[in-house]
Coordinates of C-alpha atoms in Angstrom, one line a residue:
M12 CA 0.0 0.0 0.0
R13 CA 1.2 3.5 -0.8
L14 CA 1.1 6.2 1.8
A15 CA -1.1 8.3 -0.5
D16 CA -3.8 5.6 -0.3
L17 CA -4.3 6.0 3.5
P18 CA -7.1 8.2 4.9
T19 CA -5.9 10.9 7.2
P20 CA -4.9 11.6 9.9
Q21 CA -2.6 8.7 10.4
V22 CA 0.3 8.1 12.9
L23 CA 3.3 6.8 11.0
I24 CA 6.4 5.0 12.2
D25 CA 9.4 5.1 9.9
R26 CA 10.7 1.6 10.6
P27 CA 14.3 2.1 9.4
R28 CA 14.6 5.2 11.7
A29 CA 13.1 3.3 14.7
M30 CA 15.4 0.4 14.1
A31 CA 18.4 2.7 13.8
N32 CA 17.4 4.5 17.1
I33 CA 17.1 1.1 18.9
A34 CA 20.5 0.0 17.6
C35 CA 22.2 3.2 18.5
V36 CA 21.1 3.5 22.1
Q37 CA 21.7 -0.2 22.7
Q38 CA 25.3 0.3 21.5
M39 CA 25.7 3.3 23.8
A40 CA 24.5 1.3 26.8
S41 CA 26.5 -1.8 25.9
A42 CA 29.7 0.2 25.3
A43 CA 29.3 1.8 28.8
G44 CA 28.8 -1.6 30.4
M45 CA 25.2 -0.8 31.4
R46 CA 22.0 -2.7 31.0
L47 CA 19.3 -1.2 28.8
R48 CA 15.7 -1.5 30.0
P49 CA 13.6 0.7 27.7
H50 CA 10.4 2.2 29.0
A51 CA 7.6 0.8 26.9
K52 CA 5.1 3.6 27.6
T53 CA 6.4 5.4 24.5
H54 CA 5.4 2.7 22.0
K55 CA 3.0 0.5 24.0
S56 CA 3.7 -2.3 21.5
P57 CA 4.9 -5.8 22.3
M58 CA 6.3 -6.0 18.8
V59 CA 8.5 -2.9 19.3
A60 CA 9.5 -4.3 22.7
R61 CA 10.6 -7.5 21.0
W62 CA 12.7 -5.5 18.6
Q63 CA 14.4 -3.9 21.6
I64 CA 15.0 -7.1 23.5
D65 CA 16.2 -9.0 20.4
R66 CA 18.9 -6.3 20.0
G67 CA 20.1 -6.6 23.6
A68 CA 17.7 -5.0 26.1
V69 CA 17.4 -7.0 29.3
G70 CA 13.6 -6.3 29.6
I71 CA 11.3 -3.4 29.7
C72 CA 9.6 -0.8 32.0
C73 CA 5.9 -0.2 32.1
A74 CA 4.1 2.8 33.6
K75 CA 1.1 0.8 35.0
L76 CA 0.1 -2.7 35.8
G77 CA -2.3 -2.8 32.9
E78 CA 0.5 -2.2 30.5
A79 CA 2.6 -4.9 32.2
E80 CA -0.2 -7.4 31.9
V81 CA -0.4 -6.8 28.1
F82 CA 3.4 -7.3 27.7
A83 CA 3.4 -10.4 29.9
D84 CA 0.6 -11.8 27.8
A85 CA 2.8 -11.2 24.8
G86 CA 5.7 -13.2 26.3
I87 CA 8.0 -10.4 27.6
G88 CA 9.6 -12.0 30.5
D89 CA 11.3 -9.2 32.6
I90 CA 9.2 -6.1 33.5
R91 CA 10.0 -3.3 35.9
L92 CA 7.4 -0.7 37.1
P93 CA 9.3 2.5 38.1
Y94 CA 6.0 3.7 39.5
P95 CA 4.6 3.7 43.1
V96 CA 2.2 0.8 42.8
N97 CA -0.1 0.6 45.8
P98 CA -0.4 -2.7 47.7
A99 CA -4.1 -2.8 47.0
N100 CA -2.9 -4.3 43.7
A101 CA -1.1 -7.2 45.3
A102 CA -3.3 -9.8 43.7
R103 CA -2.4 -8.5 40.2
V104 CA 1.3 -8.3 41.0
I105 CA 1.3 -11.9 42.4
A106 CA -0.4 -13.1 39.3
L107 CA 2.3 -11.5 37.2
M108 CA 5.0 -13.0 39.4
D109 CA 3.7 -16.4 38.3
R110 CA 4.6 -15.6 34.7
V111 CA 7.4 -13.0 34.6
A112 CA 10.2 -11.4 36.6
I113 CA 8.6 -8.3 38.2
S114 CA 10.1 -5.5 40.1
I115 CA 8.6 -2.3 41.5
I116 CA 9.7 0.8 43.3
V117 CA 8.8 2.1 46.8
D118 CA 9.4 5.6 48.3
H119 CA 7.1 5.6 51.3
P120 CA 7.4 3.4 54.5
D121 CA 3.7 2.6 54.7
V122 CA 3.5 1.5 51.1
A123 CA 6.6 -0.7 51.6
R124 CA 5.1 -2.3 54.8
G125 CA 1.9 -3.0 52.8
W126 CA 3.9 -4.8 50.2
S127 CA 5.9 -6.7 52.9
D128 CA 2.6 -7.8 54.5
A129 CA 1.1 -8.9 51.2
M130 CA 4.2 -10.9 50.1
T131 CA 4.6 -12.5 53.6
R132 CA 1.0 -13.6 53.5
S133 CA 1.5 -15.1 50.0
G134 CA 4.8 -16.7 50.8
R135 CA 6.5 -14.7 48.0
T136 CA 9.5 -12.4 47.7
L137 CA 9.1 -9.2 45.6
D138 CA 12.0 -7.5 44.0
I139 CA 12.0 -3.7 44.8
L140 CA 14.1 -0.7 44.2
I141 CA 13.9 2.5 46.2
K142 CA 13.0 5.6 44.2
V143 CA 15.3 8.6 44.9
D144 CA 14.3 12.2 44.1
V145 CA 17.3 13.6 42.2
G146 CA 15.7 17.0 41.5
F147 CA 12.4 16.5 39.7
H148 CA 10.4 16.6 43.0
R149 CA 7.7 14.1 41.9
C150 CA 8.3 10.8 43.6
G151 CA 11.3 9.5 45.5
I152 CA 12.9 9.8 48.9
D153 CA 14.9 13.0 49.7
P154 CA 18.6 12.1 49.4
A155 CA 19.4 15.0 51.8
G156 CA 17.1 13.6 54.5
D157 CA 17.4 10.4 56.4
A158 CA 17.8 8.4 53.2
L159 CA 20.0 5.8 54.9
G160 CA 17.4 5.3 57.6
F161 CA 14.8 4.6 55.0
I162 CA 17.1 2.2 53.1
T163 CA 17.8 0.3 56.3
T164 CA 14.1 0.1 57.2
I165 CA 13.2 -1.3 53.8
A166 CA 16.1 -3.7 53.8
E167 CA 14.8 -5.3 57.0
L168 CA 11.2 -5.9 55.7
R169 CA 10.2 -9.5 55.1
G170 CA 8.9 -10.5 51.7
L171 CA 10.9 -7.9 49.9
K172 CA 14.3 -8.1 48.2
L173 CA 15.9 -4.8 47.9
R174 CA 17.7 -4.7 44.5
G175 CA 19.0 -1.1 44.5
L176 CA 18.2 2.5 43.8
L177 CA 16.3 4.1 40.9
S178 CA 15.7 7.6 39.7
H179 CA 14.2 9.7 37.0
A180 CA 15.8 13.1 36.2
G181 CA 12.6 14.5 34.7
H182 CA 13.9 18.0 35.3
A183 CA 16.3 17.4 32.4
Y184 CA 13.4 18.3 30.1
H185 CA 13.8 21.8 31.3
A186 CA 17.5 22.1 30.8
A187 CA 18.5 25.3 28.9
S188 CA 21.8 24.0 27.6
D189 CA 24.0 20.9 27.1
E190 CA 26.1 22.0 30.0
E191 CA 23.0 22.1 32.3
M192 CA 21.9 18.7 31.0
C193 CA 25.3 17.2 31.6
A194 CA 25.3 18.6 35.2
I195 CA 21.9 17.1 35.8
A196 CA 23.2 13.7 34.7
Q197 CA 26.3 14.0 36.8
Q198 CA 24.4 15.0 39.9
E199 CA 22.0 12.2 39.5
A200 CA 24.7 9.6 39.3
E201 CA 26.7 11.1 42.1
T202 CA 23.6 11.1 44.4
L203 CA 22.9 7.4 43.7
V204 CA 26.5 6.4 44.1
R205 CA 26.8 8.3 47.4
L206 CA 23.7 6.6 48.8
R207 CA 24.8 3.2 47.6
D208 CA 28.2 3.6 49.2
A209 CA 26.7 4.7 52.5
A210 CA 24.4 1.7 52.5
S211 CA 27.3 -0.6 51.7
R212 CA 29.2 0.7 54.7
S213 CA 26.1 -0.2 56.8
G214 CA 26.2 -3.7 55.4
I215 CA 23.4 -3.3 52.8
P216 CA 24.3 -4.1 49.3
L217 CA 22.6 -2.2 46.5
P218 CA 23.8 -3.8 43.3
E219 CA 21.5 -1.9 40.9
L220 CA 21.6 1.8 40.2
S221 CA 19.0 2.5 37.6
V222 CA 18.4 5.9 35.8
G223 CA 16.1 6.8 33.0
A224 CA 15.4 9.9 30.8
T225 CA 16.0 10.2 27.1
P226 CA 17.2 13.9 27.1
S227 CA 20.0 13.1 29.6
L228 CA 20.9 9.7 28.2
R229 CA 23.8 10.8 26.1
F230 CA 25.5 12.2 29.3
S231 CA 24.3 9.5 31.7
V232 CA 26.1 6.7 29.8
S233 CA 29.4 8.2 30.7
Q234 CA 28.7 8.4 34.5
R235 CA 30.5 5.9 36.7
G236 CA 28.6 3.5 39.0
L237 CA 25.3 3.3 37.1
T238 CA 24.2 -0.1 36.1
E239 CA 21.0 0.5 34.1
Q240 CA 19.5 3.0 31.6
R241 CA 15.7 3.2 31.2
P242 CA 15.0 5.7 28.3
G243 CA 11.7 5.4 26.5
N244 CA 11.2 8.2 24.0
Y245 CA 14.4 7.4 22.1
V246 CA 12.7 4.7 20.0
Y247 CA 10.7 7.4 18.2
F248 CA 12.0 10.8 19.4
D249 CA 9.9 13.9 18.8
R250 CA 10.0 17.7 18.5
T251 CA 10.9 18.1 22.2
Q252 CA 13.9 15.8 22.0
V253 CA 15.1 17.7 18.9
G254 CA 14.7 21.0 20.9
L255 CA 16.7 19.5 23.8
G256 CA 19.5 18.3 21.5
A257 CA 18.9 14.6 22.1
A258 CA 18.0 14.0 18.5
S259 CA 18.0 15.5 15.0
L260 CA 15.0 15.8 12.7
D261 CA 16.4 12.8 10.8
D262 CA 16.2 10.6 13.9
C263 CA 12.5 11.2 14.4
A264 CA 10.6 8.1 13.5
L265 CA 7.0 9.1 14.5
T266 CA 5.1 11.6 12.4
V267 CA 1.5 12.3 11.6
V268 CA 0.3 12.6 8.0
A269 CA -2.6 15.0 7.7
T270 CA -4.7 16.7 5.1
V271 CA -5.4 20.4 4.5
V272 CA -9.2 20.6 4.8
S273 CA -9.6 24.4 4.7
K274 CA -7.7 27.6 3.8
H275 CA -8.4 31.2 4.6
P276 CA -6.3 34.4 4.6
G277 CA -3.5 33.9 7.1
R278 CA -4.4 30.3 8.1
I279 CA -4.9 26.7 6.9
I280 CA -6.7 23.9 8.8
L281 CA -5.4 20.4 9.1
D282 CA -7.5 17.3 10.0
C283 CA -5.2 16.4 13.0
G284 CA -6.6 17.9 16.1
S285 CA -6.0 17.2 19.8
K286 CA -7.3 13.7 19.3
T287 CA -4.2 13.0 17.2
L288 CA -1.4 15.5 18.2
T289 CA -2.5 15.9 21.9
N290 CA -2.4 19.3 23.7
D291 CA 1.1 18.7 25.1
Q292 CA 3.3 21.8 25.0
F293 CA 6.7 22.0 23.5
R294 CA 9.6 21.7 25.9
G295 CA 13.1 22.5 24.8
A296 CA 16.1 24.8 25.1
T297 CA 14.7 27.1 22.5
K298 CA 11.5 28.9 23.2
S299 CA 9.1 28.0 20.4
G300 CA 5.4 27.6 20.5
G301 CA 2.9 25.5 18.7
Y302 CA 1.6 21.9 18.9
G303 CA 4.2 20.3 16.7
I304 CA 6.0 21.4 13.5
V305 CA 4.9 21.0 9.9
L306 CA 7.6 19.4 7.8
D307 CA 8.2 20.7 4.3
G308 CA 8.0 18.2 1.4
G309 CA 4.5 16.9 1.3
G310 CA 3.5 13.4 2.4
E311 CA 6.5 11.4 1.6
S312 CA 9.5 11.6 3.9
P313 CA 10.3 15.3 4.6
R314 CA 13.1 16.4 6.9
R315 CA 12.9 20.2 6.7
I316 CA 10.8 22.5 8.9
D317 CA 8.3 24.7 7.0
E318 CA 9.1 27.9 8.9
S319 CA 6.1 29.7 7.5
L320 CA 3.6 27.4 9.3
T321 CA 2.8 27.4 13.1
I322 CA 0.2 25.0 14.6
E323 CA -1.1 27.6 17.0
R324 CA -4.4 26.1 18.1
L325 CA -6.0 22.6 18.4
S326 CA -9.6 21.6 18.5
E327 CA -10.6 17.9 18.8
E328 CA -10.6 17.4 15.1
H329 CA -8.9 20.6 13.7
A330 CA -5.4 22.0 13.8
T331 CA -5.4 25.7 13.1
V332 CA -2.1 26.6 11.4
R333 CA -1.0 30.2 11.1
V334 CA 0.6 31.1 7.8
D335 CA 3.4 33.7 7.9
G336 CA 3.6 35.1 4.4
T337 CA 2.2 32.7 1.8
T338 CA 1.9 28.9 1.4
R339 CA 1.5 26.8 -1.7
L340 CA -0.7 24.4 0.3
E341 CA -4.4 24.1 -0.8
P342 CA -7.3 21.9 0.5
G343 CA -6.6 18.3 -0.3
D344 CA -2.8 18.6 0.0
R345 CA -1.1 16.4 2.6
V346 CA 1.6 17.4 5.1
R347 CA 3.7 15.6 7.7
V348 CA 3.7 16.8 11.3
L349 CA 6.3 16.1 13.9
P350 CA 4.4 16.1 17.3
N351 CA 5.7 17.7 20.4
H352 CA 5.5 14.4 22.4
S353 CA 5.4 11.0 20.7
C354 CA 4.5 9.0 23.8
T355 CA 1.1 10.6 24.2
V356 CA 0.4 10.3 20.4
S357 CA 0.9 6.6 20.7
N358 CA -1.8 6.3 23.3
L359 CA -4.4 8.1 21.1
V360 CA -4.6 5.5 18.3
D361 CA -5.5 1.8 18.1
A362 CA -2.8 1.2 15.5
V363 CA 0.1 2.9 13.7
R364 CA 1.4 2.4 10.2
L365 CA 5.0 1.2 9.7
V366 CA 6.4 2.9 6.6
E367 CA 9.5 2.8 4.6
G368 CA 9.6 5.9 2.4
D369 CA 6.1 6.4 1.0
T370 CA 5.3 2.6 1.3
V371 CA 3.2 1.3 4.1
V372 CA 4.7 -2.0 5.1
E373 CA 2.6 -3.1 8.1
T374 CA -0.1 -2.0 10.5
L375 CA 1.0 -2.2 14.1
P376 CA -1.6 -2.5 16.8
I377 CA -1.0 -0.5 20.0
A378 CA -1.9 -3.3 22.3
A379 CA -1.3 -1.4 25.6
R380 CA -3.0 1.8 24.8
G381 CA -5.4 3.1 27.4
R382 CA -4.1 0.8 30.1
I383 CA -4.1 3.5 32.8
A384 CA -4.7 1.3 35.8

C-alpha cells in the first residue's frame, strides 16, 4: 500500500529510523557496560519491545500494571514498574509474578510495609528498588534527608528483596543547555552512588543503580557507577527531543500525516486535532510555540521544517495553522507533522502504520494503549 492511499490523519512510524534508534542506544549502553531496559510507555507495543530485546535490552519498563499485563501476555519476561504501585494491587502483582520477573519501586514506608505484609501472606518475595528524588520533585525519597534510615528500614522488611536505587531526572526536560543537561546527569549519578556507598558501609548491598530519561541519556552513559538505563522516548523521538539536543530531525521516527481541509487568509486547517497530536506543549532549550511542527516536502519523507507554518491552536478534530507570508498548500494537499510528544500520540490511536519511504509495510496494533490502571 502507498502512503497516499491512506485516509488521514494517520500516525506513521518510519521503521528504518526506529530500528536505527534502537541499535544506536543499545550500542551506547553496551559500550558503557550498562543494561538497557527501555520504557515501553512510548510505543506500548509488544512487537517494538521485542525489537528492543532482540537487540540486547534486558527487559522493559511499564508505567502501569495494565501495561505490564499486556506485555506479559505477549511473552515479555522481565518487567519493571518504576511507579509507586499501591499494595491494593497485590493480587495482580502476584499473578504477574507467576509468569514473569517483576520489580517495582517504593518511596514511602507505609507502602513498603503494605507490600511486605502482602508478600509475607502469600509466601512470595518481591524485587523492589527505592526511588530517589534527584531533583524532579515528583516521587522519591529525599537524598538530603534520612535516606540511609529509609534504606535500612526497607532492607529489613520481610517478603521484599531490595535490589538497589532508581531515579528519573525529569527536570532534564527543562535544561537550557547541554552544560546544564550534563550537570543534571552527573548530579543524578553522584547522588545514587553516594547513597549506595553509605548503604554498603552499613552492610546493605545495593547492586543496581537505575536511571532513565531520554534527554540526559547521552550524558548518563558516561557516568560511573550506574548499572541500568531506562530511556523510553528514544525509540521514536519527537520535537521536544530535537529541541533538547537529544535527536535530530532525521532521527525522528514518528510523524503524523494530515490533510489540509480548509484555507483562509493567514491560516490553513489540518485534520489532525488534539485527538491526534495531543495538547502537550513544547519543551526544549529554544523557546518556540505550537503543537508540533509542519515538515516541508509533502506526504513522503520530509526532513525540513516549514518555517512559514505554526500550529497555534488545536480543537478535537482541527489543527489551526498560522501562515506567515504565503503557502502553496491548498485543500486536499497532505503534510507531515512532527508532534511535540510522541509517547502521548501513541496512546491516542489503536494502530500505527509502519512505513519505509512512502510505502506502508505493516499495520502495528498499539496493544497497551489506554491501560491507565
